[in-house]
DNA sequence: TCATTAAAGTTAT
DNA sequence: ATAACTTTAATGA
């Protein structure tokens, strides 16, 4: 899932290094590059008028970011910020479109990646608008787990802080924490030294 | 049911 | 040390 790094390098992709808090792109700017994370974590976020943060998504290794806006030629609706030090490969838009034309595998891959994002967004949206803190949290955990092979109970460690979980689900941090504790009592999650397992 | 405020404890840099 | 994150409790919509 994602374009081979060696291949990207062979077509003159540029390797960029970012530190924590650096912007990869900003809300409102026009997409010029295809970005693919080599290592590190990136969040797509937006701040509401009242200063409350809403995180659209958190991406890691091998994941591309902002492709749909690049393809559409629309300004980014969110910022992209490095959560950890990141290494990211970027490829100019013309070169990227050329690759899509010339390589069916790449086209197919981007196509299914986009389809998957759409699915995840719709699933989350459905739950977030239907209220109920517990269901919202279960849903992001469920979506996270989908990309793993092991579906056993408590087999995955949630790679997000409680604050991030709150910002992803539109809950307050306190509600997120209390709900997670309730879920622990109900045996829905397991908590081992502050790490959440689902 | 959930957000907000405030205060304090804990962990990471 | 200082900032970032976690937790609890009280209060109110």
Coordinates of N, CA and C (backbone and C1' of nucleotides) in Angstrom, one line a residue:
Chain A
X1 N 0.8 -1.2 0.0 CA 0.0 0.0 0.0 C 0.9 1.2 0.0
X2 N 1.1 1.8 -1.0 CA 2.0 3.0 -1.1 C 3.0 2.7 -2.2
X3 N 3.6 3.7 -2.7 CA 4.6 3.6 -3.8 C 5.9 3.2 -3.2
X4 N 6.6 2.2 -3.8 CA 7.9 1.8 -3.3 C 8.8 2.9 -3.2
X5 N 9.5 3.0 -2.0 CA 10.4 4.1 -1.8 C 11.5 4.2 -2.8
X6 N 12.1 3.0 -3.1 CA 13.2 2.9 -4.0 C 12.7 3.5 -5.4
X7 N 11.5 3.2 -5.7 CA 10.9 3.7 -7.0 C 10.8 5.2 -6.9
X8 N 10.2 5.7 -5.8 CA 10.1 7.2 -5.7 C 11.4 7.9 -5.8
X9 N 12.5 7.2 -5.2 CA 13.8 7.9 -5.3 C 14.3 7.8 -6.7
X10 N 14.0 6.8 -7.4 CA 14.5 6.7 -8.8 C 13.8 7.7 -9.7
X11 N 12.7 8.2 -9.3 CA 12.0 9.2 -10.2 C 12.2 10.6 -9.6
X12 N 13.3 10.8 -8.8 CA 13.7 12.1 -8.3 C 12.8 12.7 -7.3
X13 N 12.2 11.9 -6.5 CA 11.4 12.4 -5.3 C 12.4 13.0 -4.4
X14 N 12.0 14.0 -3.7 CA 12.9 14.7 -2.7 C 12.6 14.2 -1.3
X15 N 13.7 14.0 -0.6 CA 13.5 13.5 0.8 C 13.6 14.7 1.7
X16 N 12.5 14.9 2.5 CA 12.5 16.1 3.4 C 12.5 15.6 4.9
X17 N 13.1 16.3 5.7 CA 13.1 16.0 7.1 C 12.4 17.1 7.9
X18 N 11.5 16.6 8.8 CA 10.7 17.5 9.6 C 10.9 17.3 11.1
X19 N 10.8 18.3 11.9 CA 10.9 18.1 13.3 C 9.5 18.2 13.9
X20 N 9.3 17.9 15.1 CA 8.0 17.9 15.8 C 7.4 19.3 15.7
X21 N 6.2 19.4 15.2 CA 5.5 20.7 15.1 C 5.7 21.4 13.8
X22 N 6.6 20.8 12.9 CA 6.8 21.4 11.6 C 5.5 21.2 10.7
X23 N 5.2 22.1 9.9 CA 4.1 21.9 8.9 C 4.6 21.3 7.6
X24 N 3.9 20.3 7.2 CA 4.2 19.7 5.9 C 3.5 20.5 4.8
X25 N 2.2 20.8 5.1 CA 1.5 21.8 4.3 C 0.5 22.5 5.2
X26 N 0.0 23.6 4.7 CA -1.0 24.4 5.5 C -2.3 24.5 4.9
X27 N -3.3 24.6 5.8 CA -4.7 24.8 5.3 C -4.7 26.0 4.3
X28 N -5.4 25.8 3.2 CA -5.6 26.9 2.3 C -4.6 26.9 1.2
X29 N -3.4 26.2 1.4 CA -2.4 26.3 0.3 C -2.7 25.3 -0.8
X30 N -2.2 25.5 -2.0 CA -2.5 24.7 -3.1 C -1.5 23.5 -3.2
X31 N -2.0 22.3 -3.3 CA -1.1 21.1 -3.4 C -0.2 21.2 -4.5
X32 N 1.1 21.0 -4.3 CA 2.1 21.0 -5.4 C 2.8 19.6 -5.4
X33 N 2.7 18.8 -4.3 CA 3.5 17.6 -4.2 C 2.6 16.4 -3.8
X34 N 3.1 15.3 -4.2 CA 2.6 14.0 -3.6 C 3.6 13.7 -2.4
X35 N 3.0 13.5 -1.2 CA 3.8 13.2 0.0 C 3.6 11.8 0.5
X36 N 4.7 11.2 0.8 CA 4.6 9.8 1.4 C 5.6 9.7 2.6
X37 N 5.0 9.3 3.7 CA 5.8 9.2 4.9 C 6.7 8.0 4.9
X38 N 8.0 8.2 5.1 CA 9.0 7.2 5.2 C 9.0 6.7 6.7
X39 N 9.1 7.7 7.6 CA 9.1 7.4 9.0 C 8.5 8.6 9.7
X40 N 7.9 8.3 10.9 CA 7.3 9.4 11.7 C 5.8 9.4 11.6
X41 N 5.3 10.3 12.3 CA 3.8 10.5 12.4 C 3.4 11.9 12.1
X42 N 2.3 11.9 11.3 CA 1.7 13.2 10.9 C 0.3 13.3 11.2
X43 N -0.2 14.5 11.7 CA -1.6 14.6 11.9 C -2.1 15.7 10.9
X44 N -3.4 15.5 10.5 CA -4.1 16.4 9.7 C -5.1 17.1 10.7
X45 N -5.0 18.3 10.9 CA -5.8 19.0 11.9 C -6.3 20.3 11.5
X46 N -7.2 20.8 12.4 CA -7.8 22.1 12.2 C -8.2 22.6 13.5
X47 N -8.1 23.9 13.7 CA -8.6 24.5 15.0 C -9.9 25.2 14.8
X48 N -10.8 25.0 15.7 CA -12.1 25.7 15.6 C -11.9 27.1 16.1
X49 N -12.9 27.9 15.9 CA -12.9 29.3 16.4 C -12.5 29.4 17.9
X50 N -13.1 28.5 18.7 CA -12.9 28.6 20.1 C -11.5 28.0 20.5
X51 N -10.7 27.7 19.5 CA -9.4 27.1 19.9 C -9.3 25.6 20.0
X52 N -10.5 25.0 19.9 CA -10.5 23.5 20.1 C -10.0 22.8 18.8
X53 N -9.1 21.9 19.1 CA -8.5 21.2 17.9 C -9.4 20.0 17.5
X54 N -9.5 19.8 16.2 CA -10.1 18.6 15.7 C -9.1 18.0 14.8
X55 N -8.8 16.7 15.1 CA -7.8 16.0 14.2 C -8.6 15.1 13.2
X56 N -8.3 15.3 12.0 CA -9.0 14.6 10.9 C -8.5 13.2 10.8
X57 N -7.1 13.1 11.0 CA -6.5 11.8 10.9 C -5.1 11.8 11.3
X58 N -4.5 10.7 11.7 CA -3.1 10.6 12.1 C -2.5 9.5 11.2
X59 N -1.5 9.8 10.5 CA -0.8 8.9 9.6 C 0.6 8.5 10.0
X60 N 1.0 7.3 9.7 CA 2.4 6.9 10.0 C 3.0 6.4 8.7
X61 N 4.1 5.7 8.9 CA 4.9 5.0 7.9 C 4.1 4.6 6.6
X62 N 4.7 4.8 5.5 CA 4.2 4.2 4.2 C 2.9 4.8 3.8
X63 N 2.4 5.8 4.5 CA 1.2 6.4 4.2 C 1.4 7.7 3.4
X64 N 0.5 7.9 2.4 CA 0.6 9.1 1.6 C -0.3 10.2 2.3
X65 N -0.1 11.4 2.1 CA -1.0 12.4 2.7 C -1.4 13.5 1.7
X66 N -2.7 13.8 1.7 CA -3.2 14.9 0.9 C -3.3 14.6 -0.6
X67 N -3.3 13.3 -0.9 CA -3.4 12.9 -2.4 C -4.7 13.4 -3.0
X68 N -5.8 13.3 -2.3 CA -7.0 13.6 -2.9 C -7.1 15.1 -3.3
X69 N -6.5 16.0 -2.5 CA -6.5 17.4 -2.8 C -5.5 17.7 -4.0
X70 N -4.4 16.9 -4.0 CA -3.5 17.0 -5.1 C -4.2 16.6 -6.4
X71 N -4.9 15.5 -6.4 CA -5.6 15.1 -7.6 C -6.7 16.0 -8.0
X72 N -7.4 16.6 -7.1 CA -8.5 17.5 -7.4 C -8.0 18.9 -7.7
X73 N -6.8 19.2 -7.2 CA -6.3 20.6 -7.4 C -6.9 21.6 -6.5
X74 N -7.5 21.1 -5.4 CA -8.2 22.0 -4.4 C -7.2 22.3 -3.3
X75 N -7.4 23.5 -2.7 CA -6.6 23.9 -1.5 C -6.8 22.9 -0.4
X76 N -5.8 22.7 0.4 CA -5.9 21.8 1.5 C -6.9 22.3 2.5
X77 N -7.8 21.5 3.0 CA -8.7 21.9 4.0 C -8.2 21.8 5.5
X78 N -7.0 21.2 5.6 CA -6.4 21.1 6.9 C -4.9 21.4 6.9
X79 N -4.3 21.6 8.1 CA -2.9 21.6 8.1 C -2.4 20.2 8.2
X80 N -1.1 20.0 7.9 CA -0.4 18.7 8.1 C 0.8 19.0 9.0
X81 N 0.8 18.4 10.2 CA 1.8 18.8 11.2 C 2.5 17.5 11.6
X82 N 3.9 17.6 11.7 CA 4.6 16.4 12.2 C 4.4 16.3 13.7
X83 N 4.0 15.1 14.1 CA 3.9 14.8 15.5 C 5.2 14.2 16.1
X84 N 6.0 13.7 15.3 CA 7.3 13.1 15.7 C 8.3 13.6 14.6
X85 N 9.6 13.5 14.8 CA 10.5 13.8 13.7 C 10.1 12.9 12.5
X86 N 10.1 13.4 11.3 CA 9.6 12.7 10.1 C 10.5 12.8 9.0
X87 N 10.6 11.7 8.2 CA 11.2 11.7 6.9 C 10.1 11.5 5.9
X88 N 10.0 12.4 5.0 CA 8.9 12.3 4.0 C 9.5 12.5 2.6
X89 N 9.0 11.6 1.7 CA 9.4 11.8 0.3 C 8.3 12.6 -0.4
X90 N 8.7 13.6 -1.2 CA 7.8 14.3 -2.0 C 8.1 14.4 -3.4
X91 N 7.1 14.3 -4.2 CA 7.2 14.3 -5.7 C 6.3 15.3 -6.3
X92 N 6.9 16.1 -7.2 CA 6.2 17.1 -7.9 C 4.9 16.6 -8.6
X93 N 3.9 17.5 -8.6 CA 2.6 17.0 -9.1 C 2.6 16.5 -10.6
X94 N 3.4 17.2 -11.4 CA 3.5 16.7 -12.8 C 4.0 15.3 -12.9
X95 N 5.1 15.1 -12.2 CA 5.7 13.8 -12.2 C 4.8 12.7 -11.6
X96 N 4.1 13.1 -10.6 CA 3.1 12.2 -10.0 C 2.0 11.8 -11.0
X97 N 1.5 12.8 -11.7 CA 0.4 12.5 -12.6 C 1.0 11.6 -13.8
X98 N 2.2 11.8 -14.1 CA 2.8 11.0 -15.1 C 2.9 9.5 -14.7
X99 N 3.3 9.4 -13.4 CA 3.3 8.0 -12.8 C 2.0 7.3 -12.9
X100 N 1.0 8.1 -12.6 CA -0.4 7.5 -12.6 C -0.7 7.0 -14.0
X101 N -0.3 7.8 -15.0 CA -0.6 7.5 -16.4 C 0.2 6.2 -16.8
X102 N 1.4 6.2 -16.4 CA 2.3 5.1 -16.9 C 2.3 3.8 -16.1
X103 N 1.9 3.9 -14.9 CA 1.9 2.7 -14.1 C 0.5 2.3 -13.5
X104 N 0.0 1.3 -14.0 CA -1.4 0.9 -13.6 C -1.4 0.5 -12.1
X105 N -0.3 -0.2 -11.7 CA -0.3 -0.6 -10.3 C -0.4 0.6 -9.3
X106 N 0.3 1.7 -9.7 CA 0.3 2.8 -8.8 C -1.1 3.5 -8.8
X107 N -1.6 3.5 -10.0 CA -3.0 4.1 -10.1 C -4.0 3.3 -9.3
X108 N -3.9 2.0 -9.4 CA -4.8 1.1 -8.6 C -4.6 1.3 -7.1
X109 N -3.4 1.4 -6.8 CA -3.0 1.5 -5.4 C -3.6 2.8 -4.8
X110 N -3.3 3.9 -5.4 CA -3.8 5.2 -5.0 C -5.4 5.2 -4.9
X111 N -5.9 4.5 -5.9 CA -7.4 4.4 -6.0 C -8.0 3.7 -4.8
X112 N -7.3 2.6 -4.5 CA -7.9 1.8 -3.3 C -7.6 2.5 -2.0
X113 N -6.5 3.2 -1.9 CA -6.2 4.0 -0.7 C -7.2 5.1 -0.5
X114 N -7.6 5.8 -1.6 CA -8.6 6.8 -1.5 C -9.9 6.2 -1.1
X115 N -10.3 5.1 -1.7 CA -11.5 4.4 -1.4 C -11.6 4.1 0.1
X116 N -10.5 3.6 0.6 CA -10.4 3.2 2.0 C -10.5 4.4 3.0
X117 N -9.9 5.5 2.6 CA -10.0 6.7 3.4 C -11.5 7.2 3.4
X118 N -12.1 7.1 2.3 CA -13.5 7.5 2.2 C -14.4 6.7 3.1
X119 N -14.1 5.4 3.1 CA -14.8 4.5 3.9 C -14.6 4.8 5.4
X120 N -13.4 5.0 5.8 CA -13.1 5.3 7.2 C -13.7 6.6 7.6
X121 N -13.7 7.6 6.8 CA -14.3 8.9 7.1 C -15.8 8.8 7.3
X122 N -16.4 8.1 6.4 CA -17.9 7.9 6.5 C -18.3 7.1 7.7
X123 N -17.5 6.1 8.0 CA -17.8 5.3 9.2 C -17.7 6.1 10.5
X124 N -16.6 6.9 10.6 CA -16.4 7.7 11.7 C -17.5 8.8 11.8
X125 N -17.8 9.4 10.7 CA -18.7 10.5 10.7 C -20.1 10.0 11.2
X126 N -20.4 8.8 10.7 CA -21.7 8.2 11.2 C -21.8 8.1 12.7
X127 N -20.7 7.6 13.3 CA -20.7 7.4 14.7 C -20.6 8.8 15.5
X128 N -19.8 9.7 15.0 CA -19.6 10.9 15.6 C -20.8 11.8 15.7
X129 N -21.6 11.7 14.7 CA -22.9 12.5 14.7 C -24.0 11.8 15.4
X130 N -23.8 10.5 15.7 CA -24.8 9.8 16.5 C -24.6 9.9 18.0
X131 N -23.7 10.8 18.4 CA -23.4 10.9 19.8 C -22.9 9.7 20.5
X132 N -22.8 9.7 21.8 CA -22.3 8.6 22.6 C -20.8 8.4 22.6
X133 N -20.2 8.8 23.6 CA -18.7 8.8 23.7 C -18.1 7.4 23.5
X134 N -18.7 6.4 24.1 CA -18.2 5.1 24.1 C -18.1 4.5 22.6
X135 N -19.2 4.7 21.9 CA -19.3 4.2 20.6 C -18.3 4.9 19.7
X136 N -18.1 6.2 19.9 CA -17.1 6.9 19.1 C -15.7 6.4 19.3
X137 N -15.4 6.1 20.5 CA -14.0 5.6 20.8 C -13.9 4.2 20.3
X138 N -14.9 3.4 20.5 CA -14.8 2.0 20.0 C -14.6 2.1 18.4
X139 N -15.2 3.0 17.8 CA -15.1 3.0 16.3 C -13.7 3.4 15.8
X140 N -13.0 4.4 16.4 CA -11.6 4.6 16.0 C -10.7 3.5 16.3
X141 N -11.0 2.8 17.4 CA -10.1 1.7 17.7 C -10.4 0.5 16.8
X142 N -11.6 0.4 16.4 CA -12.0 -0.7 15.4 C -11.3 -0.4 14.1
X143 N -11.4 0.8 13.7 CA -10.8 1.2 12.4 C -9.2 1.0 12.4
X144 N -8.6 1.3 13.5 CA -7.2 1.1 13.7 C -6.9 -0.4 13.6
X145 N -7.7 -1.2 14.2 CA -7.5 -2.6 14.2 C -7.6 -3.3 12.9
X146 N -8.4 -2.6 12.0 CA -8.7 -3.2 10.7 C -7.4 -3.4 9.9
X147 N -6.4 -2.6 10.1 CA -5.2 -2.7 9.3 C -4.3 -3.7 9.8
X148 N -4.6 -4.3 10.9 CA -3.7 -5.4 11.5 C -4.3 -6.8 11.2
X149 N -3.4 -7.7 11.2 CA -3.8 -9.1 10.9 C -4.5 -9.7 12.1
X150 N -3.8 -9.4 13.3 CA -4.3 -10.1 14.5 C -5.5 -9.4 15.1
X151 N -6.6 -10.1 15.0 CA -7.9 -9.5 15.5 C -8.2 -9.9 16.9
X152 N -7.3 -10.5 17.6 CA -7.6 -11.0 19.0 C -7.9 -9.8 19.9
X153 N -8.6 -10.1 21.0 CA -8.9 -9.1 21.9 C -7.6 -8.5 22.5
X154 N -7.5 -7.2 22.7 CA -6.4 -6.5 23.2 C -5.1 -6.8 22.5
X155 N -5.2 -7.1 21.2 CA -4.0 -7.4 20.5 C -3.3 -6.2 19.9
X156 N -4.0 -5.1 19.9 CA -3.3 -3.9 19.4 C -3.2 -2.8 20.5
X157 N -2.1 -2.1 20.5 CA -1.9 -1.0 21.4 C -2.3 0.2 20.7
X158 N -3.2 1.0 21.2 CA -3.6 2.2 20.6 C -2.5 3.2 20.6
X159 N -2.0 3.6 19.4 CA -0.8 4.5 19.3 C -1.1 6.0 19.5
X160 N -2.2 6.3 20.1 CA -2.5 7.7 20.3 C -2.6 8.1 21.8
X161 N -2.4 9.3 22.1 CA -2.6 9.8 23.5 C -4.1 10.0 23.7
X162 N -4.5 10.1 24.9 CA -5.9 10.4 25.2 C -6.4 11.7 24.6
X163 N -5.5 12.6 24.6 CA -5.8 13.9 24.0 C -6.0 13.8 22.5
X164 N -5.2 13.0 21.9 CA -5.4 12.8 20.4 C -6.7 12.0 20.2
X165 N -7.0 11.1 21.0 CA -8.3 10.3 20.8 C -9.4 11.3 21.0
X166 N -9.3 12.2 21.9 CA -10.4 13.1 22.1 C -10.6 14.0 20.9
X167 N -9.4 14.5 20.4 CA -9.5 15.4 19.2 C -9.9 14.7 18.0
X168 N -9.7 13.4 17.9 CA -10.2 12.6 16.8 C -11.7 12.3 16.8
X169 N -12.2 12.3 18.0 CA -13.6 11.9 18.1 C -14.5 13.1 18.5
X170 N -13.9 14.3 18.7 CA -14.7 15.5 19.0 C -15.2 15.5 20.4
X171 N -14.5 14.7 21.3 CA -14.9 14.7 22.7 C -13.9 15.6 23.5
X172 N -14.3 15.9 24.7 CA -13.3 16.7 25.6 C -12.4 15.6 26.1
X173 N -11.2 16.0 26.5 CA -10.2 15.1 27.0 C -10.7 14.4 28.2
X174 N -11.4 15.1 29.1 CA -11.9 14.5 30.3 C -12.9 13.4 30.1
X175 N -13.8 13.7 29.1 CA -14.8 12.7 28.8 C -14.1 11.5 28.2
X176 N -13.1 11.7 27.3 CA -12.4 10.6 26.7 C -11.8 9.7 27.8
X177 N -11.1 10.4 28.7 CA -10.5 9.6 29.8 C -11.5 8.8 30.6
X178 N -12.6 9.5 31.0 CA -13.6 8.8 31.9 C -14.2 7.6 31.1
X179 N -14.5 7.9 29.9 CA -15.1 6.8 29.0 C -14.2 5.6 28.9
X180 N -12.9 5.9 28.7 CA -11.9 4.8 28.5 C -11.8 4.0 29.8
X181 N -12.0 4.7 30.9 CA -11.9 3.9 32.2 C -13.2 3.0 32.3
X182 N -14.3 3.6 31.9 CA -15.5 2.7 31.9 C -15.3 1.5 31.1
X183 N -14.7 1.8 29.9 CA -14.5 0.7 28.9 C -13.6 -0.4 29.5
X184 N -12.7 0.1 30.3 CA -11.7 -0.9 31.0 C -12.5 -1.8 31.9
X185 N -13.4 -1.1 32.7 CA -14.3 -1.9 33.7 C -15.2 -2.9 32.9
X186 N -15.6 -2.5 31.8 CA -16.5 -3.3 31.0 C -15.7 -4.4 30.2
X187 N -14.4 -4.3 30.3 CA -13.5 -5.3 29.6 C -13.5 -5.1 28.1
X188 N -13.7 -3.8 27.7 CA -13.7 -3.5 26.3 C -12.3 -3.2 25.9
X189 N -11.6 -2.5 26.8 CA -10.2 -2.2 26.5 C -9.4 -2.7 27.8
X190 N -8.1 -2.8 27.6 CA -7.2 -3.2 28.7 C -6.2 -2.0 28.8
X191 N -5.9 -1.6 30.0 CA -4.9 -0.6 30.2 C -3.7 -1.1 31.0
X192 N -2.6 -1.0 30.4 CA -1.4 -1.4 31.1 C -0.4 -0.2 31.1
X193 N 0.0 0.2 32.2 CA 0.7 1.4 32.5 C 0.4 2.5 31.4
X194 N -0.8 2.9 31.5 CA -1.4 4.0 30.7 C -1.5 3.8 29.2
X195 N -1.1 2.6 28.8 CA -1.2 2.3 27.4 C -2.6 1.6 27.2
X196 N -3.2 1.9 26.1 CA -4.5 1.3 25.9 C -4.4 0.2 24.9
X197 N -5.0 -1.0 25.3 CA -5.0 -2.1 24.3 C -6.4 -2.5 24.0
X198 N -6.6 -2.7 22.7 CA -7.9 -3.0 22.2 C -7.9 -4.3 21.3
Chain B
dT1 P -25.3 7.4 30.0 O5' -25.6 8.2 28.6 C5' -26.1 9.4 28.8 C4' -25.4 10.5 27.9 C3' -23.9 10.5 27.9 O3' -23.5 10.7 26.6 C1' -24.7 12.5 28.8
dC2 P -21.9 10.6 26.3 O5' -21.3 12.1 26.4 C5' -21.7 13.1 25.5 C4' -21.4 14.4 26.1 C3' -19.9 14.7 26.2 O3' -19.4 15.6 25.3 C1' -21.1 15.5 28.0
dA3 P -18.0 16.2 25.4 O5' -18.3 17.6 26.1 C5' -19.2 18.5 25.6 C4' -19.1 19.9 26.2 C3' -17.6 20.4 26.3 O3' -17.7 21.8 26.1 C1' -18.4 20.1 28.5
dT4 P -16.4 22.7 26.1 O5' -16.3 23.3 27.5 C5' -17.4 23.8 28.2 C4' -17.0 24.4 29.5 C3' -15.6 24.9 29.6 O3' -15.6 26.1 30.3 C1' -16.0 23.3 31.3
dT5 P -14.4 27.1 30.4 O5' -13.9 27.1 31.9 C5' -14.9 27.2 32.9 C4' -14.2 26.8 34.2 C3' -12.8 27.2 34.4 O3' -12.6 27.9 35.6 C1' -13.1 24.9 34.9
dA6 P -11.3 28.7 35.9 O5' -10.7 27.8 37.1 C5' -11.6 27.2 38.0 C4' -10.9 26.1 38.8 C3' -9.4 26.4 39.0 O3' -9.0 26.0 40.3 C1' -9.7 24.3 38.1
dA7 P -7.6 26.6 40.9 O5' -7.3 25.5 42.0 C5' -8.1 24.4 42.2 C4' -7.3 23.1 42.2 C3' -5.8 23.4 42.3 O3' -5.3 22.5 43.4 C1' -6.2 22.0 40.5
dA8 P -3.8 22.6 43.8 O5' -3.3 21.1 43.7 C5' -4.3 20.0 43.8 C4' -3.7 18.8 43.1 C3' -2.2 18.7 43.2 O3' -1.9 17.3 43.4 C1' -2.8 18.6 41.0
dG9 P -0.5 16.9 44.0 O5' -0.2 15.6 43.2 C5' -1.3 14.6 43.0 C4' -1.0 13.8 41.8 C3' 0.5 13.3 41.7 O3' 0.5 12.0 41.3 C1' -0.2 14.5 39.7
dT10 P 1.9 11.3 41.1 O5' 2.1 11.3 39.5 C5' 1.1 10.7 38.7 C4' 1.6 10.6 37.3 C3' 3.1 10.1 37.2 O3' 3.1 9.1 36.2 C1' 2.8 12.2 36.0
dT11 P 4.4 8.4 35.8 O5' 4.8 9.2 34.4 C5' 3.8 9.2 33.4 C4' 4.4 9.9 32.2 C3' 5.8 9.4 31.8 O3' 5.7 9.2 30.4 C1' 5.8 11.7 32.0
dA12 P 7.0 8.7 29.6 O5' 7.4 10.1 28.9 C5' 6.4 10.9 28.3 C4' 7.0 12.0 27.5 C3' 8.3 11.7 26.7 O3' 8.3 12.5 25.6 C1' 8.7 13.3 28.4
dT13 P 9.5 12.4 24.5 O5' 10.2 13.8 24.4 C5' 10.0 14.8 25.5 C4' 10.6 16.1 25.1 C3' 12.0 16.0 24.4 O3' 12.2 17.3 23.8 C1' 12.3 16.6 26.7
Chain C
dA1 P 15.9 21.7 38.6 O5' 15.3 22.5 37.4 C5' 14.6 23.7 37.4 C4' 14.4 24.0 36.0 C3' 13.0 24.6 35.8 O3' 13.1 25.5 34.7 C1' 13.1 22.5 34.6
dT2 P 12.0 26.6 34.6 O5' 11.1 26.0 33.4 C5' 11.8 25.7 32.2 C4' 10.8 24.9 31.3 C3' 9.4 25.4 31.5 O3' 8.9 25.7 30.2 C1' 9.5 23.1 31.7
dA3 P 7.4 26.2 30.0 O5' 6.9 25.2 28.9 C5' 7.9 24.6 28.1 C4' 7.3 23.3 27.5 C3' 5.8 23.3 27.2 O3' 5.7 22.6 26.0 C1' 6.1 21.7 28.8
dA4 P 4.2 22.5 25.2 O5' 3.8 21.0 25.5 C5' 4.6 19.9 25.1 C4' 4.0 18.7 25.6 C3' 2.5 18.6 25.3 O3' 2.2 17.3 24.7 C1' 2.9 18.2 27.6
dC5 P 0.7 16.9 24.3 O5' 0.3 15.8 25.4 C5' 1.2 14.8 25.8 C4' 0.7 14.2 27.1 C3' -0.7 13.8 27.1 O3' -0.8 12.4 27.4 C1' -0.2 14.9 29.1
dT6 P -2.2 11.7 27.4 O5' -2.5 11.7 29.0 C5' -1.6 10.9 29.9 C4' -2.2 10.9 31.3 C3' -3.6 10.4 31.4 O3' -3.6 9.4 32.3 C1' -3.3 12.5 32.5
dT7 P -5.0 8.6 32.6 O5' -5.6 9.4 33.8 C5' -4.9 9.4 35.1 C4' -5.6 10.3 36.0 C3' -7.1 10.1 36.2 O3' -7.3 9.4 37.4 C1' -6.5 12.4 36.2
dT8 P -8.7 8.9 37.9 O5' -9.3 10.1 38.8 C5' -8.4 10.8 39.7 C4' -9.1 11.9 40.4 C3' -10.6 11.6 40.6 O3' -10.9 11.9 42.0 C1' -10.2 13.7 39.6
dA9 P -12.4 11.7 42.6 O5' -12.9 13.2 42.6 C5' -12.0 14.3 43.1 C4' -12.8 15.6 43.1 C3' -14.3 15.4 43.2 O3' -14.8 16.5 44.0 C1' -13.9 16.5 41.2
dA10 P -16.3 16.5 44.5 O5' -16.8 17.9 44.0 C5' -15.9 19.0 44.1 C4' -16.5 20.2 43.3 C3' -18.0 20.3 43.4 O3' -18.4 21.7 43.5 C1' -17.4 20.1 41.1
dT11 P -19.9 22.0 43.5 O5' -20.2 22.5 42.0 C5' -19.5 23.6 41.4 C4' -20.1 23.9 40.1 C3' -21.6 23.8 40.1 O3' -22.1 24.9 39.3 C1' -20.8 22.4 38.5
dG12 P -23.7 25.2 39.3 O5' -23.8 25.8 37.8 C5' -22.7 25.8 36.9 C4' -23.2 25.4 35.5 C3' -24.7 25.4 35.3 O3' -25.0 25.9 34.0 C1' -23.9 23.3 34.9
dA13 P -26.5 26.2 33.6 O5' -26.4 25.6 32.1 C5' -25.3 25.8 31.3 C4' -25.5 25.0 30.0 C3' -26.9 25.0 29.5 O3' -26.9 25.0 28.0 C1' -26.3 22.8 30.1

